[in-house]
Amino acid sequence: MFRTALRNVFAHKARLLMTVLAVMLGVAFVSGTLVFTNTISEAYQKSSAKGFDQVDVAVEPETQEDKGDTVGKTAELTEALLDESAKVPGAASAIGVVNGFTAIADKDGKLIGGGFQSRGGNYWGPKDARYPLVSGHVPSGAGEVLIDSQTAQRAGYEVGDTVRLSVDGPVLDPKITGIFTTDDGNVAAGGSLALFDTATAQRLFGKTGTYDQIDVRAKAGVSQAALKAELDKALPKDVVETTTGQQLADDQAEMISSSMSGLKQGLLVFAGIALFVGTFIIANTFTMLVAQRTKELALLRAVGASRRQVTRSVLLEAFVVGVVAAVTGLAAGIGIGAGLRSLMGSLGATVPDGPLIITPGTVGAALAVGVLVTMLAAWLPGRRAAKIPPVAAMSSLHAAATTKSLVLRNTLGALFSAAGIAVILAATTMSGSDGQAPMGLGAVLLIIGVFILTPLLSRPLIAAAAPLLRVFGVSGKLARQNSVRNPRRTAATASALMIGLTLITGMTVMAGSLQKSIDKMAASAIKADYVVSMANGNELSPDVEQKLGRVDDVTATSPLRNAPSRIDGETEYLTGVTGATIAELTDLKVDSGSFKVGGAQVVVDEKTATSHGWKAGSRFTVSYEDGKKQELSVAGVYEGNEMIQGIILDNATLSSHQSDPADMQVMVKTSDGASSATKDELEKTLGSNPAIKVQDKKDLSNDIAQMFTLMLNMVYGLLAMAVLVAVLGVINTLAMSVFERSQEIGMLRAIGLDRKGIKRMVRLESLVISLFGGVLGIGLGVFFGWAAGELLGTRMSTYELVLPWARMAVFLLLAATVGVLAALWPARRAGRLNMLAAIKSE
């Protein structure tokens, strides 16, 4: 049986090639994902670990928890604590560290480093071991700065140049006095680092006389653990906490690994989809191979082979195919991993240097996935072949499915589909995250149910295409009959395409609906012409609002400030606004009371009011972050959204309780409304600062929707793999179907159907099967998109369903294109069959 199985593999090399390709693509995706994420994670971990070489023990401020009516405060690391840390037994030196956001502009005025990775800090003393100078000298005063060598190289800066940068809004123009090297992980990842002298850094980052961290170096022969123990004895426990440099490196490595795991899981999901689609191809291939060898298998049974031996022979063929596909897929995956890393560099994302990481786990996963998927898909055809009685098999090439098996299949499919629809509908009535798990379960059940029912659905749906197929005469009629002749095969082929289009359509429906909802939200919540904010979401200096208020065209401004507080023993964040102008800048719907903000009067969104049992006229006591209390009155209750929500009060009331007021954004209304000229004027007023965004309503909605658009484009790219596998499936099915029907095609040629007619028949058959899968996929995608939207609607009041008719038409056209392209080779092969040889074939 072993030799027989191997001979069958080599006898059907061409037929198994498509199966190998399908499995190989899935395995390549899995192994490529693992290689890529492991390589990037390892590079970042090693790079970040170097950044802790100069730290044996880090002293950080202790943050108190919110308790009762008290807002927890973060302790301060003072000069006294720095001196005390340097004097503990075993300490060689101690450095005070100050850091914060610092945006650096290139010579064209554009932001370097993407905002979130743009950092600033202090250069300690006459020589800082953390940052070796390449050229120049240390900075002194607010007019001097150091920048890292990678940023200098990217932007073309040299010592002596003036650079434009920003810490919290206002533009600074210091002179570059030196360039340094660093092992900072953010810089290695494409960010930037600017260093000021310590006094300047403390002033710029609002840390006058204090530090964010104290880095202590140990004397020779003193371990990090021993130094930490000495620091714990000497320093007040309720003020600071200590961590060894090794622990910091380990925590950073774990954080990097955790952040990469999300990307890895996302990519593996799409790899799984490609493998799932490939499973249909494998099952189809082995079903047809077994059907074509029914007499051969029956003869084996007649000469003494058992059912198990027949099944094993089919599984052995699958094992050989799986091993070949897994090995080639692993090799391709390693290439994909290396290519993705290079692609990140070409897209502007800087990745730390490091080797390509190929772990034993990656090799094992590739081999296991390739072999197991192939053998599992081949098991059912092998088992079905073994159950055919030898006499029946030798007398007939095809054994039709029994009525009992069809009834059982349709009943099972109907139950799965009904259960899936019921669970999805139930999930749409839930709120937020509560409905996500049921929604996912319902989607899986429905897809399984539709897949089981696909043979039943194929007849009426394909029959609906009969009027169009009649236009093509005999070829069209034969194509329709061939499509429904073997419903299971047609279903398995169409299902591969169906799954890819289901996901693509569902994501498109959700993205379009979200874009519409965000536009609606921006239009309904804000009357301001512009919203000004930092590019990385950091806080703005109050100077920004003051500068904007002095512009001639500006008629009203209001900053939005956030501050923690304690209300009824719970932490609540307050939003501070300018009470006199906020009504001109927002258009929030008030459910009760009035939108009046000033003094002790506040307005509250519905959610917060409900949680506390408040209504218009209610009074409550708030404890501010400085420990002082005040009784506030609810003037009105409004409908909040993702842009504006919570407790809104006057900045005149809030700011007196803040030690360092800062704005999250500033709303601006102008006399002439939004225009490019007005926007340019506002940007010039702020010094054409690349770190500050001046956005109108359209910019705001586009900014929010950009994430969804980027995600959708990534999904399109990743699902292209599943569609490619589906194309291979259609080619495979048609090619083997042509081989199976060689005698029939020869007879058609003999009675007058020419080569063009034969080719047209095969092409139309492929087109019908592909469109069948496309219609099912788009239908399911719209349903899933609607259901997911209903779930989102519980969190987003402006959500409304938008059906992208144009894109759905493109998807249907894509399905038709898949059918036409997939039929090129099988149709050519069918047209070239020798008439007499085909008639004599079995």
Short mmCIF file of N, CA and C in Angstrom, two decimals, residues 709-787:
data_model
loop_
_atom_site.label_atom_id
_atom_site.label_comp_id
_atom_site.label_asym_id
_atom_site.label_seq_id
_atom_site.Cartn_x
_atom_site.Cartn_y
_atom_site.Cartn_z
N THR A 709 -9.41 53.51 7.56
CA THR A 709 -9.03 53.38 6.15
C THR A 709 -7.74 52.58 6.02
N LEU A 710 -6.77 52.89 6.89
CA LEU A 710 -5.50 52.16 6.87
C LEU A 710 -5.73 50.68 7.18
N MET A 711 -6.58 50.42 8.18
CA MET A 711 -6.87 49.04 8.54
C MET A 711 -7.57 48.31 7.39
N LEU A 712 -8.50 49.02 6.73
CA LEU A 712 -9.22 48.41 5.61
C LEU A 712 -8.27 48.07 4.47
N ASN A 713 -7.35 48.97 4.16
CA ASN A 713 -6.38 48.70 3.09
C ASN A 713 -5.49 47.52 3.44
N MET A 714 -5.12 47.42 4.73
CA MET A 714 -4.32 46.26 5.17
C MET A 714 -5.12 44.97 5.01
N VAL A 715 -6.41 45.03 5.37
CA VAL A 715 -7.27 43.85 5.24
C VAL A 715 -7.38 43.43 3.78
N TYR A 716 -7.56 44.43 2.88
CA TYR A 716 -7.63 44.11 1.45
C TYR A 716 -6.37 43.39 1.00
N GLY A 717 -5.23 43.92 1.42
CA GLY A 717 -3.96 43.30 1.02
C GLY A 717 -3.80 41.89 1.56
N LEU A 718 -4.17 41.71 2.83
CA LEU A 718 -4.00 40.39 3.45
C LEU A 718 -5.00 39.38 2.90
N LEU A 719 -6.24 39.84 2.64
CA LEU A 719 -7.25 38.92 2.11
C LEU A 719 -7.01 38.59 0.64
N ALA A 720 -6.14 39.37 0.00
CA ALA A 720 -5.78 39.03 -1.38
C ALA A 720 -5.17 37.63 -1.44
N MET A 721 -4.50 37.23 -0.34
CA MET A 721 -3.94 35.89 -0.26
C MET A 721 -5.04 34.84 -0.35
N ALA A 722 -6.14 35.07 0.39
CA ALA A 722 -7.25 34.12 0.37
C ALA A 722 -7.89 34.07 -1.01
N VAL A 723 -8.02 35.23 -1.66
CA VAL A 723 -8.61 35.27 -3.00
C VAL A 723 -7.70 34.54 -3.99
N LEU A 724 -6.38 34.71 -3.84
CA LEU A 724 -5.44 34.01 -4.72
C LEU A 724 -5.56 32.50 -4.55
N VAL A 725 -5.70 32.06 -3.30
CA VAL A 725 -5.90 30.62 -3.05
C VAL A 725 -7.20 30.16 -3.68
N ALA A 726 -8.24 31.00 -3.61
CA ALA A 726 -9.52 30.65 -4.21
C ALA A 726 -9.39 30.51 -5.73
N VAL A 727 -8.60 31.37 -6.35
CA VAL A 727 -8.36 31.27 -7.80
C VAL A 727 -7.71 29.93 -8.14
N LEU A 728 -6.73 29.54 -7.33
CA LEU A 728 -6.09 28.24 -7.55
C LEU A 728 -7.11 27.12 -7.44
N GLY A 729 -8.05 27.30 -6.49
CA GLY A 729 -9.09 26.27 -6.32
C GLY A 729 -9.97 26.12 -7.55
N VAL A 730 -10.36 27.27 -8.12
CA VAL A 730 -11.20 27.21 -9.32
C VAL A 730 -10.43 26.57 -10.47
N ILE A 731 -9.16 26.96 -10.65
CA ILE A 731 -8.33 26.36 -11.71
C ILE A 731 -8.22 24.86 -11.50
N ASN A 732 -7.95 24.46 -10.27
CA ASN A 732 -7.78 23.05 -9.95
C ASN A 732 -9.04 22.25 -10.25
N THR A 733 -10.17 22.79 -9.79
CA THR A 733 -11.45 22.09 -10.00
C THR A 733 -11.76 21.94 -11.49
N LEU A 734 -11.59 23.01 -12.24
CA LEU A 734 -11.91 22.96 -13.67
C LEU A 734 -10.97 22.03 -14.42
N ALA A 735 -9.66 22.10 -14.07
CA ALA A 735 -8.69 21.25 -14.76
C ALA A 735 -9.00 19.78 -14.55
N MET A 736 -9.31 19.42 -13.30
CA MET A 736 -9.60 18.02 -13.01
C MET A 736 -10.97 17.62 -13.56
N SER A 737 -11.87 18.60 -13.60
CA SER A 737 -13.19 18.32 -14.18
C SER A 737 -13.06 18.06 -15.68
N VAL A 738 -12.20 18.82 -16.35
CA VAL A 738 -11.96 18.60 -17.78
C VAL A 738 -11.37 17.21 -18.00
N PHE A 739 -10.41 16.82 -17.16
CA PHE A 739 -9.81 15.49 -17.27
C PHE A 739 -10.87 14.41 -17.05
N GLU A 740 -11.72 14.62 -16.07
CA GLU A 740 -12.76 13.65 -15.73
C GLU A 740 -13.77 13.51 -16.86
N ARG A 741 -14.00 14.61 -17.60
CA ARG A 741 -15.03 14.62 -18.65
C ARG A 741 -14.41 14.52 -20.04
N SER A 742 -13.21 13.96 -20.12
CA SER A 742 -12.53 13.87 -21.43
C SER A 742 -13.39 13.15 -22.45
N GLN A 743 -13.98 12.02 -22.06
CA GLN A 743 -14.80 11.24 -23.00
C GLN A 743 -16.01 12.04 -23.45
N GLU A 744 -16.63 12.71 -22.50
CA GLU A 744 -17.81 13.52 -22.82
C GLU A 744 -17.46 14.65 -23.78
N ILE A 745 -16.31 15.31 -23.54
CA ILE A 745 -15.87 16.42 -24.42
C ILE A 745 -15.57 15.89 -25.82
N GLY A 746 -14.95 14.68 -25.87
CA GLY A 746 -14.71 14.06 -27.18
C GLY A 746 -16.01 13.81 -27.93
N MET A 747 -17.04 13.35 -27.23
CA MET A 747 -18.34 13.11 -27.87
C MET A 747 -18.96 14.41 -28.36
N LEU A 748 -18.84 15.47 -27.57
CA LEU A 748 -19.39 16.76 -27.99
C LEU A 748 -18.70 17.25 -29.26
N ARG A 749 -17.38 17.06 -29.31
CA ARG A 749 -16.65 17.43 -30.52
C ARG A 749 -17.12 16.60 -31.70
N ALA A 750 -17.37 15.33 -31.45
CA ALA A 750 -17.76 14.41 -32.53
C ALA A 750 -19.12 14.76 -33.12
N ILE A 751 -20.01 15.30 -32.30
CA ILE A 751 -21.36 15.62 -32.80
C ILE A 751 -21.49 17.07 -33.26
N GLY A 752 -20.34 17.79 -33.32
CA GLY A 752 -20.38 19.09 -33.98
C GLY A 752 -19.97 20.30 -33.19
N LEU A 753 -19.70 20.19 -31.87
CA LEU A 753 -19.30 21.37 -31.09
C LEU A 753 -17.81 21.65 -31.35
N ASP A 754 -17.51 22.82 -31.87
CA ASP A 754 -16.12 23.12 -32.25
C ASP A 754 -15.27 23.48 -31.02
N ARG A 755 -13.96 23.71 -31.28
CA ARG A 755 -13.04 24.01 -30.18
C ARG A 755 -13.44 25.28 -29.44
N LYS A 756 -13.89 26.31 -30.18
CA LYS A 756 -14.32 27.54 -29.53
C LYS A 756 -15.51 27.30 -28.60
N GLY A 757 -16.42 26.45 -29.04
CA GLY A 757 -17.59 26.13 -28.21
C GLY A 757 -17.19 25.43 -26.93
N ILE A 758 -16.22 24.49 -27.04
CA ILE A 758 -15.72 23.78 -25.85
C ILE A 758 -15.08 24.78 -24.87
N LYS A 759 -14.22 25.65 -25.39
CA LYS A 759 -13.55 26.64 -24.53
C LYS A 759 -14.58 27.56 -23.87
N ARG A 760 -15.58 28.00 -24.66
CA ARG A 760 -16.61 28.88 -24.12
C ARG A 760 -17.38 28.19 -23.00
N MET A 761 -17.66 26.90 -23.18
CA MET A 761 -18.40 26.13 -22.17
C MET A 761 -17.64 26.12 -20.84
N VAL A 762 -16.34 25.84 -20.91
CA VAL A 762 -15.53 25.77 -19.69
C VAL A 762 -15.43 27.15 -19.04
N ARG A 763 -15.25 28.19 -19.86
CA ARG A 763 -15.15 29.54 -19.30
C ARG A 763 -16.45 29.96 -18.63
N LEU A 764 -17.58 29.67 -19.26
CA LEU A 764 -18.87 30.04 -18.67
C LEU A 764 -19.13 29.26 -17.39
N GLU A 765 -18.72 27.99 -17.37
CA GLU A 765 -18.87 27.19 -16.16
C GLU A 765 -18.08 27.83 -15.00
N SER A 766 -16.85 28.25 -15.28
CA SER A 766 -16.01 28.90 -14.28
C SER A 766 -16.64 30.22 -13.83
N LEU A 767 -17.16 30.97 -14.79
CA LEU A 767 -17.78 32.26 -14.47
C LEU A 767 -18.99 32.09 -13.57
N VAL A 768 -19.81 31.09 -13.87
CA VAL A 768 -21.02 30.84 -13.07
C VAL A 768 -20.65 30.45 -11.65
N ILE A 769 -19.67 29.55 -11.50
CA ILE A 769 -19.27 29.10 -10.16
C ILE A 769 -18.69 30.28 -9.36
N SER A 770 -17.86 31.11 -10.00
CA SER A 770 -17.25 32.25 -9.31
C SER A 770 -18.29 33.29 -8.91
N LEU A 771 -19.24 33.57 -9.81
CA LEU A 771 -20.29 34.53 -9.47
C LEU A 771 -21.20 34.00 -8.37
N PHE A 772 -21.41 32.71 -8.35
CA PHE A 772 -22.20 32.08 -7.28
C PHE A 772 -21.51 32.32 -5.94
N GLY A 773 -20.20 32.07 -5.89
CA GLY A 773 -19.45 32.34 -4.65
C GLY A 773 -19.44 33.81 -4.31
N GLY A 774 -19.34 34.69 -5.34
CA GLY A 774 -19.34 36.13 -5.11
C GLY A 774 -20.64 36.63 -4.53
N VAL A 775 -21.77 36.15 -5.07
CA VAL A 775 -23.09 36.57 -4.56
C VAL A 775 -23.27 36.14 -3.11
N LEU A 776 -22.89 34.91 -2.80
CA LEU A 776 -23.00 34.43 -1.41
C LEU A 776 -22.10 35.25 -0.49
N GLY A 777 -20.86 35.50 -0.91
CA GLY A 777 -19.92 36.25 -0.08
C GLY A 777 -20.37 37.67 0.19
N ILE A 778 -20.84 38.36 -0.86
CA ILE A 778 -21.29 39.75 -0.69
C ILE A 778 -22.54 39.79 0.18
N GLY A 779 -23.45 38.84 -0.01
CA GLY A 779 -24.66 38.79 0.82
C GLY A 779 -24.33 38.59 2.29
N LEU A 780 -23.46 37.62 2.57
CA LEU A 780 -23.07 37.38 3.96
C LEU A 780 -22.30 38.59 4.53
N GLY A 781 -21.43 39.19 3.70
CA GLY A 781 -20.66 40.35 4.16
C GLY A 781 -21.54 41.52 4.56
N VAL A 782 -22.58 41.78 3.77
CA VAL A 782 -23.53 42.86 4.10
C VAL A 782 -24.24 42.55 5.42
N PHE A 783 -24.63 41.30 5.62
CA PHE A 783 -25.32 40.93 6.85
C PHE A 783 -24.40 41.10 8.06
N PHE A 784 -23.15 40.62 7.92
CA PHE A 784 -22.20 40.76 9.04
C PHE A 784 -21.87 42.23 9.29
N GLY A 785 -21.74 43.02 8.21
CA GLY A 785 -21.47 44.45 8.37
C GLY A 785 -22.60 45.15 9.09
N TRP A 786 -23.84 44.79 8.74
CA TRP A 786 -25.01 45.38 9.43
C TRP A 786 -25.02 45.00 10.91
N ALA A 787 -24.78 43.71 11.18
CA ALA A 787 -24.82 43.23 12.57
C ALA A 787 -23.75 43.90 13.42
#
